XYZ file of C-alpha atoms in Angstrom:
335
model
C -22.485 26.250 -7.588
C -24.088 27.653 -11.032
C -26.159 25.282 -13.356
C -25.131 24.799 -16.960
C -27.758 25.290 -19.532
C -27.166 22.617 -21.720
C -29.043 22.493 -24.871
C -32.028 20.012 -25.093
C -32.576 18.191 -28.335
C -35.848 16.448 -28.790
C -35.481 13.189 -30.682
C -39.045 12.516 -31.189
C -38.588 12.648 -35.004
C -36.312 9.517 -35.029
C -39.593 7.479 -33.876
C -41.824 8.514 -36.758
C -42.492 5.693 -39.205
C -41.197 7.686 -42.321
C -37.875 9.849 -42.175
C -38.809 13.389 -42.372
C -35.766 14.976 -44.200
C -36.193 18.344 -42.812
C -36.461 17.375 -39.335
C -33.506 15.202 -39.790
C -31.531 17.996 -40.968
C -32.726 20.160 -38.190
C -31.523 17.422 -35.647
C -28.249 17.467 -37.327
C -28.030 21.090 -37.054
C -28.671 20.982 -33.332
C -26.463 18.311 -32.472
C -23.687 19.928 -34.550
C -24.027 23.332 -32.833
C -24.259 21.496 -29.224
C -20.871 19.701 -29.932
C -19.285 22.852 -31.225
C -20.243 24.932 -28.072
C -20.636 23.044 -24.557
C -19.710 19.551 -26.045
C -22.615 18.052 -23.786
C -26.548 17.935 -24.662
C -29.557 16.633 -23.017
C -31.665 14.103 -25.489
C -35.382 13.904 -24.671
C -38.028 11.540 -26.198
C -35.526 8.863 -27.406
C -36.688 5.896 -29.069
C -35.440 3.762 -26.100
C -38.176 1.285 -24.759
C -36.558 1.422 -21.389
C -37.684 3.830 -18.628
C -34.974 5.557 -16.433
C -36.452 3.413 -13.473
C -36.022 0.206 -15.278
C -32.212 1.007 -16.498
C -31.530 1.994 -12.790
C -33.423 -1.031 -11.537
C -31.086 -3.249 -13.666
C -27.948 -1.465 -12.077
C -29.424 -1.971 -8.583
C -30.276 -5.686 -9.263
C -26.670 -6.211 -10.095
C -24.635 -4.554 -7.380
C -27.136 -5.819 -4.755
C -25.877 -9.388 -5.867
C -24.251 -11.260 -3.191
C -20.389 -10.106 -3.031
C -19.098 -13.684 -3.999
C -21.312 -13.607 -7.196
C -19.766 -10.219 -8.164
C -16.312 -11.416 -7.306
C -16.894 -14.334 -9.436
C -17.248 -12.178 -12.327
C -14.341 -9.707 -11.319
C -11.774 -8.796 -13.960
C -8.415 -10.418 -14.338
C -6.893 -7.363 -12.807
C -8.530 -7.912 -9.548
C -8.907 -11.913 -9.601
C -5.992 -13.540 -11.143
C -7.930 -16.863 -11.868
C -10.279 -15.173 -13.843
C -9.608 -14.985 -17.779
C -11.954 -11.868 -18.380
C -9.820 -8.955 -19.025
C -12.161 -6.141 -20.650
C -15.720 -7.050 -19.586
C -16.935 -7.893 -16.033
C -16.859 -6.518 -12.656
C -14.472 -3.856 -11.154
C -14.630 -2.900 -7.326
C -14.700 0.470 -5.701
C -11.407 2.313 -5.114
C -11.580 3.268 -1.380
C -9.793 6.324 -0.264
C -9.273 7.443 -4.031
C -11.040 9.999 -6.283
C -12.419 7.007 -8.189
C -14.950 5.573 -5.635
C -17.255 3.509 -7.861
C -17.829 0.183 -8.733
C -18.781 -1.216 -11.959
C -19.904 -3.775 -14.360
C -19.089 -3.565 -18.044
C -20.814 -5.515 -21.088
C -19.812 -5.417 -24.549
C -21.703 -7.188 -27.743
C -23.587 -10.461 -27.185
C -21.937 -11.643 -30.448
C -18.330 -10.750 -29.842
C -15.909 -10.090 -32.679
C -13.949 -13.191 -34.290
C -11.133 -10.882 -34.572
C -8.132 -12.768 -32.308
C -6.604 -10.951 -29.614
C -3.168 -9.669 -30.281
C -0.503 -11.780 -28.387
C 1.070 -8.695 -27.244
C -2.070 -7.202 -25.810
C -2.801 -7.864 -22.002
C -6.562 -6.820 -22.758
C -8.834 -8.631 -24.926
C -11.058 -6.037 -26.376
C -13.138 -8.565 -28.428
C -13.663 -10.994 -25.489
C -17.223 -12.464 -24.491
C -19.355 -11.195 -21.835
C -19.344 -12.645 -18.372
C -22.741 -12.811 -16.486
C -24.411 -13.593 -13.080
C -25.899 -17.017 -12.852
C -29.339 -16.930 -14.253
C -30.619 -18.502 -11.061
C -29.280 -15.386 -8.924
C -29.943 -12.793 -11.330
C -33.266 -13.917 -13.345
C -33.621 -12.043 -16.274
C -30.866 -9.684 -15.938
C -28.707 -10.992 -19.008
C -31.594 -10.820 -21.432
C -32.701 -7.374 -20.350
C -29.207 -5.918 -20.384
C -28.426 -7.284 -23.912
C -31.971 -5.515 -24.970
C -30.722 -2.352 -23.606
C -27.104 -2.651 -25.121
C -29.040 -3.244 -28.523
C -31.240 -0.270 -28.180
C -28.463 2.165 -27.218
C -26.181 0.866 -30.038
C -28.982 1.658 -32.490
C -29.563 4.901 -30.886
C -25.834 5.662 -31.309
C -25.899 4.699 -34.848
C -28.587 6.981 -35.697
C -26.646 9.850 -33.919
C -23.477 9.127 -35.736
C -25.602 9.602 -39.002
C -26.835 13.022 -37.882
C -23.090 13.734 -36.985
C -22.131 12.938 -40.347
C -24.883 15.308 -41.832
C -23.486 18.114 -39.283
C -19.848 17.557 -40.858
C -21.331 17.986 -44.656
C -21.156 14.427 -45.167
C -23.852 11.689 -46.175
C -25.728 10.026 -43.323
C -23.722 6.846 -44.295
C -20.574 8.175 -43.794
C -19.550 6.380 -40.502
C -21.205 3.299 -41.274
C -18.036 1.415 -41.227
C -17.775 2.227 -37.683
C -20.292 -0.087 -36.849
C -18.722 -3.163 -38.536
C -17.319 -5.229 -35.456
C -18.237 -2.515 -33.114
C -17.072 -3.308 -29.416
C -19.211 -0.534 -27.766
C -19.536 -0.928 -23.791
C -22.416 -0.696 -21.530
C -21.285 0.202 -18.006
C -23.339 0.093 -14.840
C -21.983 2.195 -12.287
C -22.418 2.467 -8.447
C -21.001 5.218 -6.259
C -21.537 4.133 -2.704
C -22.688 6.623 -0.013
C -19.764 8.488 1.716
C -20.891 8.675 5.609
C -20.911 11.984 6.612
C -18.584 11.125 9.549
C -15.909 10.029 7.345
C -13.472 12.695 5.770
C -15.126 14.619 3.017
C -14.481 12.963 -0.394
C -14.663 15.987 -2.686
C -14.938 13.765 -5.906
C -16.001 10.226 -6.941
C -14.840 10.511 -10.387
C -11.839 12.647 -11.385
C -11.908 15.246 -14.329
C -11.623 13.743 -17.459
C -12.646 13.847 -21.156
C -14.067 10.704 -22.827
C -11.502 8.912 -25.089
C -13.525 7.446 -27.941
C -16.349 8.548 -30.179
C -19.905 9.471 -28.566
C -21.172 8.625 -25.056
C -24.807 8.351 -23.820
C -25.601 8.750 -20.221
C -28.329 7.974 -17.932
C -27.756 9.780 -14.558
C -29.903 9.577 -11.416
C -31.592 12.127 -9.482
C -28.771 12.498 -7.173
C -26.979 14.590 -9.490
C -23.338 15.382 -9.111
C -22.273 15.522 -12.984
C -20.030 18.754 -13.524
C -18.857 20.175 -16.827
C -16.104 22.534 -17.339
C -17.522 25.704 -19.030
C -15.981 27.310 -21.865
C -14.794 30.103 -19.523
C -12.951 27.620 -17.243
C -15.609 27.021 -14.323
C -16.962 23.919 -13.098
C -20.747 24.106 -13.463
C -23.511 21.503 -12.482
C -25.235 19.476 -15.216
C -28.348 18.552 -13.291
C -30.499 15.627 -13.702
C -33.375 16.245 -16.302
C -36.256 13.654 -15.938
C -36.569 11.175 -18.738
C -33.333 12.709 -20.581
C -29.981 11.062 -21.610
C -26.809 13.115 -21.542
C -24.773 12.985 -24.752
C -21.389 14.008 -25.350
C -18.308 13.373 -27.510
C -14.858 11.874 -27.017
C -11.251 12.877 -27.763
C -11.286 10.747 -30.891
C -14.653 12.230 -32.402
C -13.218 15.823 -31.870
C -10.078 14.734 -34.053
C -12.526 13.226 -36.694
C -14.433 16.609 -36.815
C -11.249 18.361 -37.410
C -11.787 20.121 -34.297
C -15.311 21.544 -34.969
C -16.668 19.475 -31.967
C -15.424 19.798 -28.482
C -14.512 16.661 -26.048
C -15.451 18.447 -22.754
C -13.712 17.979 -19.383
C -16.488 16.563 -16.771
C -16.153 15.077 -13.352
C -18.628 13.767 -10.662
C -18.846 15.617 -7.176
C -19.739 13.244 -4.344
C -23.097 13.461 -2.493
C -22.355 12.545 1.369
C -24.675 10.128 2.662
C -26.297 9.443 -0.553
C -25.498 6.531 -3.096
C -25.530 7.249 -6.687
C -26.156 4.841 -10.004
C -25.004 5.828 -13.229
C -25.202 3.968 -16.596
C -23.135 5.207 -19.251
C -23.009 3.717 -23.054
C -19.739 4.356 -24.661
C -20.020 3.813 -28.634
C -16.840 2.291 -29.676
C -16.024 1.212 -33.577
C -14.323 -2.003 -34.246
C -10.819 -2.752 -33.132
C -9.568 -2.457 -36.849
C -11.573 0.365 -37.640
C -9.689 3.175 -39.256
C -10.408 6.396 -37.811
C -9.282 9.696 -39.285
C -10.471 13.216 -39.959
C -13.661 13.928 -42.087
C -11.250 16.410 -43.861
C -8.538 13.897 -44.444
C -6.000 15.849 -42.587
C -4.453 15.072 -39.101
C -3.301 11.809 -37.459
C -4.795 8.260 -38.421
C -5.784 6.132 -35.500
C -6.738 2.372 -35.577
C -9.342 2.115 -32.686
C -8.221 -1.068 -31.052
C -4.543 0.530 -30.707
C -6.003 3.972 -29.720
C -8.083 2.660 -26.755
C -5.484 0.052 -25.668
C -3.089 3.184 -25.207
C -5.800 5.319 -23.332
C -6.394 2.344 -21.068
C -2.964 2.256 -19.508
C -4.019 5.269 -17.585
C -7.658 3.828 -15.878
C -7.206 2.526 -12.799
C -9.591 -0.352 -13.207
C -7.280 -1.838 -15.932
C -3.772 -1.660 -13.786
C -2.386 -4.308 -11.595
C -4.592 -4.023 -8.435
C -1.864 -4.369 -6.301
C -0.209 -1.221 -7.780
C -3.201 0.712 -6.941
C -3.798 1.953 -3.381
C -7.198 1.683 -1.955
C -8.418 -1.142 -4.240
C -10.131 -4.050 -2.304
C -12.224 -6.754 -3.425
C -14.137 -9.549 -1.695
C -16.181 -9.396 1.289
C -13.577 -7.525 3.384
C -14.215 -4.764 1.097
C -17.565 -4.012 2.448
C -16.554 -4.114 6.023
C -15.290 -0.470 5.952
C -18.398 0.770 7.700
C -16.252 3.849 8.985
C -16.073 5.178 5.480
C -18.747 3.691 3.200
C -22.148 2.288 3.630
């Protein structure tokens, strides 16, 4: 399969003690061109203090926890006695094209906005965490990673504002009550003797504003090119992959592209992935920079989108979803 030549954007100017206006303008131009074209780019020399190995170490630490501890943190969809509906653990969906387990984290000071009495999912709920005695330091390190990715997202939003001809502060209201999501993902290894599962994440566009992705050296990420071909977006050591979602494409009045992407399975090899989804506050009014088109309230928008996401559907209605120790006795399919 051909590899996609994504733009590589050097964020070193963001780490300078004093803002260089010429460098900021250049970064804004580079990001704007990337999102007007492929819709994806690699970011290098980011201001994050975490190495890739540290990020994936956190992911491994969680998924190697005792199964009973992960189940204790499962979303209500999968463990009815639990109260958490948006944050927490979800199991792998064996036999489907969404073969991944995940753990989702939000802001550590959740919004005080009460949940709608009509909403089944509480977008502003508090995080759930493994016990400190079982996962020492995991909560503290994850919160630090979350904060750094949120800060980087805010800097990128200011650059996108400039790329769209606006002041750097144009998107600042998106940050008020932001409910961004840090998601640790584990794609189990498919045994070669099992029927080949071509995809472990089906084609989709992200639904929101901005996504930052740590992908490991296993690879598997594929992006739909402008000419309609699926092309590999390989791992670039030390980089983050950035792309925008459907909502940001609308905000840009169609200048930016929310690009379809998927993940191809790697038989016999497990894969880790850590995306960060920048999300505005639930009451944030999102509209085009040109003032035309539809106006969306972010909380309503994401709740509508979630109706099609398997991890938020009733478990008994989704074939292949299993949770608990018995879920990991399927040695004929996954190891």
